[in-house]
Short mmCIF file of C-alpha atoms in Angstrom, two decimals:
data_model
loop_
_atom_site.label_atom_id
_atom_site.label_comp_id
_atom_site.label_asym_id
_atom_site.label_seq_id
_atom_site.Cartn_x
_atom_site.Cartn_y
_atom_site.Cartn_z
CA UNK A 1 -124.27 37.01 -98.49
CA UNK A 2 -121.49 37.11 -96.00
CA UNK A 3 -118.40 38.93 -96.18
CA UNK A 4 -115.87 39.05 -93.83
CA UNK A 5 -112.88 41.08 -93.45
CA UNK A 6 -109.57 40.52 -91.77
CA UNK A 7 -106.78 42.64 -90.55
CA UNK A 8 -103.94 43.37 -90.94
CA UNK A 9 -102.73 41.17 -94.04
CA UNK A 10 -98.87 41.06 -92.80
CA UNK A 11 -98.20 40.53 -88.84
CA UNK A 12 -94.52 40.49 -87.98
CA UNK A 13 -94.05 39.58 -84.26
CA UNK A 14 -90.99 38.56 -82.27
CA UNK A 15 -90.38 35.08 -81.24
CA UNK A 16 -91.96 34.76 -77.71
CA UNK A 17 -94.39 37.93 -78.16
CA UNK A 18 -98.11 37.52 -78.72
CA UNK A 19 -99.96 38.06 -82.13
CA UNK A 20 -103.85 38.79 -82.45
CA UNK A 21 -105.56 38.79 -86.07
CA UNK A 22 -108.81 40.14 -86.27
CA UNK A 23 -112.06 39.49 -88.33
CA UNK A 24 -115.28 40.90 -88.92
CA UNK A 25 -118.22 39.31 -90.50
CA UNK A 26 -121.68 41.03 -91.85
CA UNK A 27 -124.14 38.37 -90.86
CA UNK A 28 -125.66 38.39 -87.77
CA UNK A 29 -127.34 34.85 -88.09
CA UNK A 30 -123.68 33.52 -88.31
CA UNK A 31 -123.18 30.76 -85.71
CA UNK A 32 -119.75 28.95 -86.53
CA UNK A 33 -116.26 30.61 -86.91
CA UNK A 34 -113.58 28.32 -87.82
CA UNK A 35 -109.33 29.74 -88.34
CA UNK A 36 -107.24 27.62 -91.08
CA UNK A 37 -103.45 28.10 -90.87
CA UNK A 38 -101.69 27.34 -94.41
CA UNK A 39 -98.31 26.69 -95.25
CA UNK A 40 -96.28 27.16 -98.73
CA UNK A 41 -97.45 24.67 -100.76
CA UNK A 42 -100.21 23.19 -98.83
CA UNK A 43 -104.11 23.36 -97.94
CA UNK A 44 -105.74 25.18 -94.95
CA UNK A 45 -105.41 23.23 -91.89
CA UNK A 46 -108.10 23.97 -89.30
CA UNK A 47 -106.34 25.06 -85.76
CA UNK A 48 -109.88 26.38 -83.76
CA UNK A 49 -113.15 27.04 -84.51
CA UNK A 50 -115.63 28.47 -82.12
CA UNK A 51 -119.53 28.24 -81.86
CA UNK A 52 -121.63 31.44 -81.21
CA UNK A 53 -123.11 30.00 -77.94
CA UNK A 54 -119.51 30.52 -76.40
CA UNK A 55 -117.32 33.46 -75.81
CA UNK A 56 -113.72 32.44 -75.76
CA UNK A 57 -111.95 28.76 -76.73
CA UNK A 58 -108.76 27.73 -75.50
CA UNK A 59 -106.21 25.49 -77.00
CA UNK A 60 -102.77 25.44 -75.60
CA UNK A 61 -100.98 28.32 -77.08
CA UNK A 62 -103.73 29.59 -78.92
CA UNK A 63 -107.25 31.22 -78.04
CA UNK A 64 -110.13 32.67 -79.72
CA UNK A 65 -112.72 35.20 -79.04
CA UNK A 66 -115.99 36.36 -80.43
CA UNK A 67 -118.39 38.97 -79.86
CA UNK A 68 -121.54 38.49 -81.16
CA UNK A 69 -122.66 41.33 -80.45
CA UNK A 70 -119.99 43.88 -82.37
CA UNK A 71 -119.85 40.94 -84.69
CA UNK A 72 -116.04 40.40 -84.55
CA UNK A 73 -114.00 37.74 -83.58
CA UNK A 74 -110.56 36.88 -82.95
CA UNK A 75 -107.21 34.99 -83.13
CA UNK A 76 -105.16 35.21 -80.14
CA UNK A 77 -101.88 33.21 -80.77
CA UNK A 78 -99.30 33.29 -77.07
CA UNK A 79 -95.26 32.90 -76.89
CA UNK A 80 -95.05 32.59 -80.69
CA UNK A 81 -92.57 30.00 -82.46
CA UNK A 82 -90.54 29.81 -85.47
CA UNK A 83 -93.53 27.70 -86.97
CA UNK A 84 -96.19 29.43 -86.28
CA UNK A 85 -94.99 31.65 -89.35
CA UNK A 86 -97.64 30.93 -91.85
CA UNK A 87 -101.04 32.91 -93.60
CA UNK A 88 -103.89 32.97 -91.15
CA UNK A 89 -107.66 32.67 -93.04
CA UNK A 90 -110.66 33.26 -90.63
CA UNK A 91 -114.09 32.33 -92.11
CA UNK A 92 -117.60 32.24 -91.52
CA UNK A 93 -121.15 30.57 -92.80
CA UNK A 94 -122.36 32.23 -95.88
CA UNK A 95 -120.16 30.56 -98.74
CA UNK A 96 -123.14 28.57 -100.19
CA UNK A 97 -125.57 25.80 -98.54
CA UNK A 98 -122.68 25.06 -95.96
CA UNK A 99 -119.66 27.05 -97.53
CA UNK A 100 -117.75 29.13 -95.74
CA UNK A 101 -116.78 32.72 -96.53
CA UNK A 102 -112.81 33.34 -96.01
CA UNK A 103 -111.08 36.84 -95.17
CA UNK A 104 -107.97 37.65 -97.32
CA UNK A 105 -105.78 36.16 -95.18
CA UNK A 106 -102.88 37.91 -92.30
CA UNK A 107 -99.03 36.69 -93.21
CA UNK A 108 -97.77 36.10 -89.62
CA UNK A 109 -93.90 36.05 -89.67
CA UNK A 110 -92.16 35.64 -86.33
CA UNK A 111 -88.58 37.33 -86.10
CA UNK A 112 -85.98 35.14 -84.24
CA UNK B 1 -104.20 10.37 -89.82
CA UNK B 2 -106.55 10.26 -92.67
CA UNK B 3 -105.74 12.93 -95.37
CA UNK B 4 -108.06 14.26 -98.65
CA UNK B 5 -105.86 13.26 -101.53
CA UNK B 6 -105.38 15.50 -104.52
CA UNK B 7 -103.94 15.10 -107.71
CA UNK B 8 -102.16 16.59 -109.55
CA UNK B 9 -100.48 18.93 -107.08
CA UNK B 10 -99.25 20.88 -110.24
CA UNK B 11 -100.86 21.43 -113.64
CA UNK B 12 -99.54 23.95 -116.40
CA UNK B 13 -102.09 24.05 -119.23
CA UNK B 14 -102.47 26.80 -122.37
CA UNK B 15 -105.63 28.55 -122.80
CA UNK B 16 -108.40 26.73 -124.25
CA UNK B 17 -107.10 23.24 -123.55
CA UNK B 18 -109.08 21.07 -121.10
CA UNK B 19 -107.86 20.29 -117.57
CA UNK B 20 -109.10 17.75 -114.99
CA UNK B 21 -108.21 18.01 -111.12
CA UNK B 22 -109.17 14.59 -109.07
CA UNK B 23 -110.11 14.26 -105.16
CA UNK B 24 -110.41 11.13 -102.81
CA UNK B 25 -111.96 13.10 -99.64
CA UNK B 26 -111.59 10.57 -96.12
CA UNK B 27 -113.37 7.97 -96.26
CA UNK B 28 -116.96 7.74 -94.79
CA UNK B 29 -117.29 11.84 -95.52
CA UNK B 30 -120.35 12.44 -97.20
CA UNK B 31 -120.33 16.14 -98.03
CA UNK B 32 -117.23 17.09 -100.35
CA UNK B 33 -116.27 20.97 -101.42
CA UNK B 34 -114.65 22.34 -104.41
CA UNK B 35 -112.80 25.78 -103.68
CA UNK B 36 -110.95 28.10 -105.51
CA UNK B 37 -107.65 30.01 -104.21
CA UNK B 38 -106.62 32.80 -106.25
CA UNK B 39 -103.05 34.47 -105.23
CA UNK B 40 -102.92 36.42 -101.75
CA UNK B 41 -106.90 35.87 -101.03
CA UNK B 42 -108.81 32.93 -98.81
CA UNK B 43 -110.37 30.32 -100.68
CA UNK B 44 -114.09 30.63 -102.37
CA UNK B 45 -116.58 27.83 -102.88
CA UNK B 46 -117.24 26.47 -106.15
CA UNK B 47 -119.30 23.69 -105.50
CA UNK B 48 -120.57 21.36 -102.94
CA UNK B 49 -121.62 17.83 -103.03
CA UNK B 50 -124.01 15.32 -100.35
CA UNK B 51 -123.30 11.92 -101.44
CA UNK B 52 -123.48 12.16 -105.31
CA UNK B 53 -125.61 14.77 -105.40
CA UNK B 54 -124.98 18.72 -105.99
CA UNK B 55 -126.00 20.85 -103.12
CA UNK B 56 -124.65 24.24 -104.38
CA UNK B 57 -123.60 25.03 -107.51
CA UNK B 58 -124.55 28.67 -107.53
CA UNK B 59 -120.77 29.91 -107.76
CA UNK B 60 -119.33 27.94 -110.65
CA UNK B 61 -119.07 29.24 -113.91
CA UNK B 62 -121.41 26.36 -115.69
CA UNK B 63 -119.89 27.64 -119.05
CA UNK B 64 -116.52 26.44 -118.80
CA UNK B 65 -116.37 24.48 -115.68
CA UNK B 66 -118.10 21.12 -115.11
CA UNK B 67 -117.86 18.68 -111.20
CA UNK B 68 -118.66 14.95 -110.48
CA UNK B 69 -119.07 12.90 -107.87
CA UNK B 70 -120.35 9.70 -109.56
CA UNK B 71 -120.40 7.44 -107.02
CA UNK B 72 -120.56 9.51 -104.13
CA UNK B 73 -116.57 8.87 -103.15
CA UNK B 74 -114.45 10.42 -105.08
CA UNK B 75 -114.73 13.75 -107.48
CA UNK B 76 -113.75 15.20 -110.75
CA UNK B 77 -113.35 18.57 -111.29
CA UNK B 78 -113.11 20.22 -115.33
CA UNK B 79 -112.03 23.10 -116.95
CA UNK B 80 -112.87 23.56 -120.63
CA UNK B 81 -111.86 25.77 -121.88
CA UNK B 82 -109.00 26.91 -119.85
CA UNK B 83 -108.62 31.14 -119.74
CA UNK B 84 -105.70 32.98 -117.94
CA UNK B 85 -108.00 34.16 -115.39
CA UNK B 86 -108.62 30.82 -114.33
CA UNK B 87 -104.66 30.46 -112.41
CA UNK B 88 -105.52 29.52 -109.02
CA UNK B 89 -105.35 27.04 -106.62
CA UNK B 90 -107.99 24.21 -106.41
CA UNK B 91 -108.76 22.88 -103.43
CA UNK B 92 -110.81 20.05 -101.98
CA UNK B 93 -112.04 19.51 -98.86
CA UNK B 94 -114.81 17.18 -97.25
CA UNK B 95 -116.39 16.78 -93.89
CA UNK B 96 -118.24 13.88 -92.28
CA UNK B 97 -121.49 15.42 -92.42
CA UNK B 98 -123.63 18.25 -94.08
CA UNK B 99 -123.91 20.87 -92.06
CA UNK B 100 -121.56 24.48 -91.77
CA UNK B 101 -120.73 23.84 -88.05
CA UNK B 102 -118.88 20.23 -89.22
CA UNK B 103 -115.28 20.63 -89.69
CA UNK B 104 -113.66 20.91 -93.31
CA UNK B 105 -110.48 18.83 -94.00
CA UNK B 106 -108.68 20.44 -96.61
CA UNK B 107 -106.44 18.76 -98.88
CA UNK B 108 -102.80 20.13 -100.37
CA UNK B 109 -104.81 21.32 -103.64
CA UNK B 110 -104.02 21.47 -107.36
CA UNK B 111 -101.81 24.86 -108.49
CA UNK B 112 -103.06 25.14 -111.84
CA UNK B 113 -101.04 27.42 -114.24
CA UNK B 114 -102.90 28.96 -117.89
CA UNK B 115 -100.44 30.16 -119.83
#
């Protein structure tokens, strides 16, 4: 099955700076690569997902990237705010007939 | 904004007792997920549903845990009997379609405590 991995767990950025999370995945058929942002108490709350026949989405303040080919992909999150402090979950295909696989997660904490 | 409803947000049971989680995904969605969140690590599928029917099963543990979807809305998801291993966080999502490229909607999940 898949498995994807996701670095680094803890990101602590200063308000304003830039902060990039990065995943791997193991399956090269993988076509669909969704980020969830969740907050205390809540569920994951999709903020972009990209499709393999693409290289980069924009969206506002936030970006991602794949590369199919090293089979990596992305979070690229510009002039960070006090709420974009939150845990980070990239996934992938591979969690069942049309689960997805999760990483472990990156705590992003922006400094004020 | 439409929202998948959960309840109940919070659940403390003892081991071996019984425990029921309940989801209402959006309306019209026809594919609806059960996932578990244990502490510090992303979410893993449990089960899947189309409609009233089970897709994937493969990753529940059929011994103890038991999912519904009767009438192809809303879902029931059992624990019996409850172990200590089994404190997570339950979480339902649903999308309007089958298919792993159509979006999941997550709800806020049931933080279930075995004591």
């Amino acid at each position: 099955g898949e498995n994807v991995e996701q670095h680094p767990s803890t990101l602590s950025v200063q308000e304003g700076d830039s902060a990039v999370i990065k995943c791997t995945y193991s399956d090269s058929a993988s076509n669909y690569f969704p980020w969830y942002k969740q907050e205390l108490g809540k569920g994951p709350q999709l903020i972009i997902d990209i499709r393999s026949n693409v290289g980069e989405k924009k969206d506002q303040r936030i970006a991602v990237t794949l590369n199919k080919t090293a089979k990596h992909f992305s979070l690229h999150i510009t002039e960070t705010q006090p709420e974009d402090s939150a845990v980070y979950f990239c996934a992938a295909p591979g969690g069942g007939a049309d689960g997805l696989t999760f990483g472990k997660g990156t705590h992003l904490i922006i400094q004020p | 904004e439409a929202e998948v409803a959960q309840s109940p947000r919070y659940k403390i049971t003892e081991k071996s007792q019984a425990v029921a989680f309940w989801c209402d995904p959006i309306s019209g969605h026809a594919t609806l997920y059960w996932y578990r969140q244990i502490l510090g690590q992303g979410p893993e599928l449990l089960v899947q549903f189309q409609d009233e029917s089970v897709v994937d099963d493969s990753q529940l543990p059929k011994d103890r845990f038991s999912a519904e979807r009767l009438k192809g809305v809303d879902s029931t998801l059992k624990i019996q009997p409850a172990e200590l291993g089994d404190s997570a966080m339950y979480l339902c999502a649903s999308s309007p379609m089958r298919g792993v490229t159509d979006t999941q909607y997550f709800g806020p999940g049931t933080r279930l405590t075995v004591l």
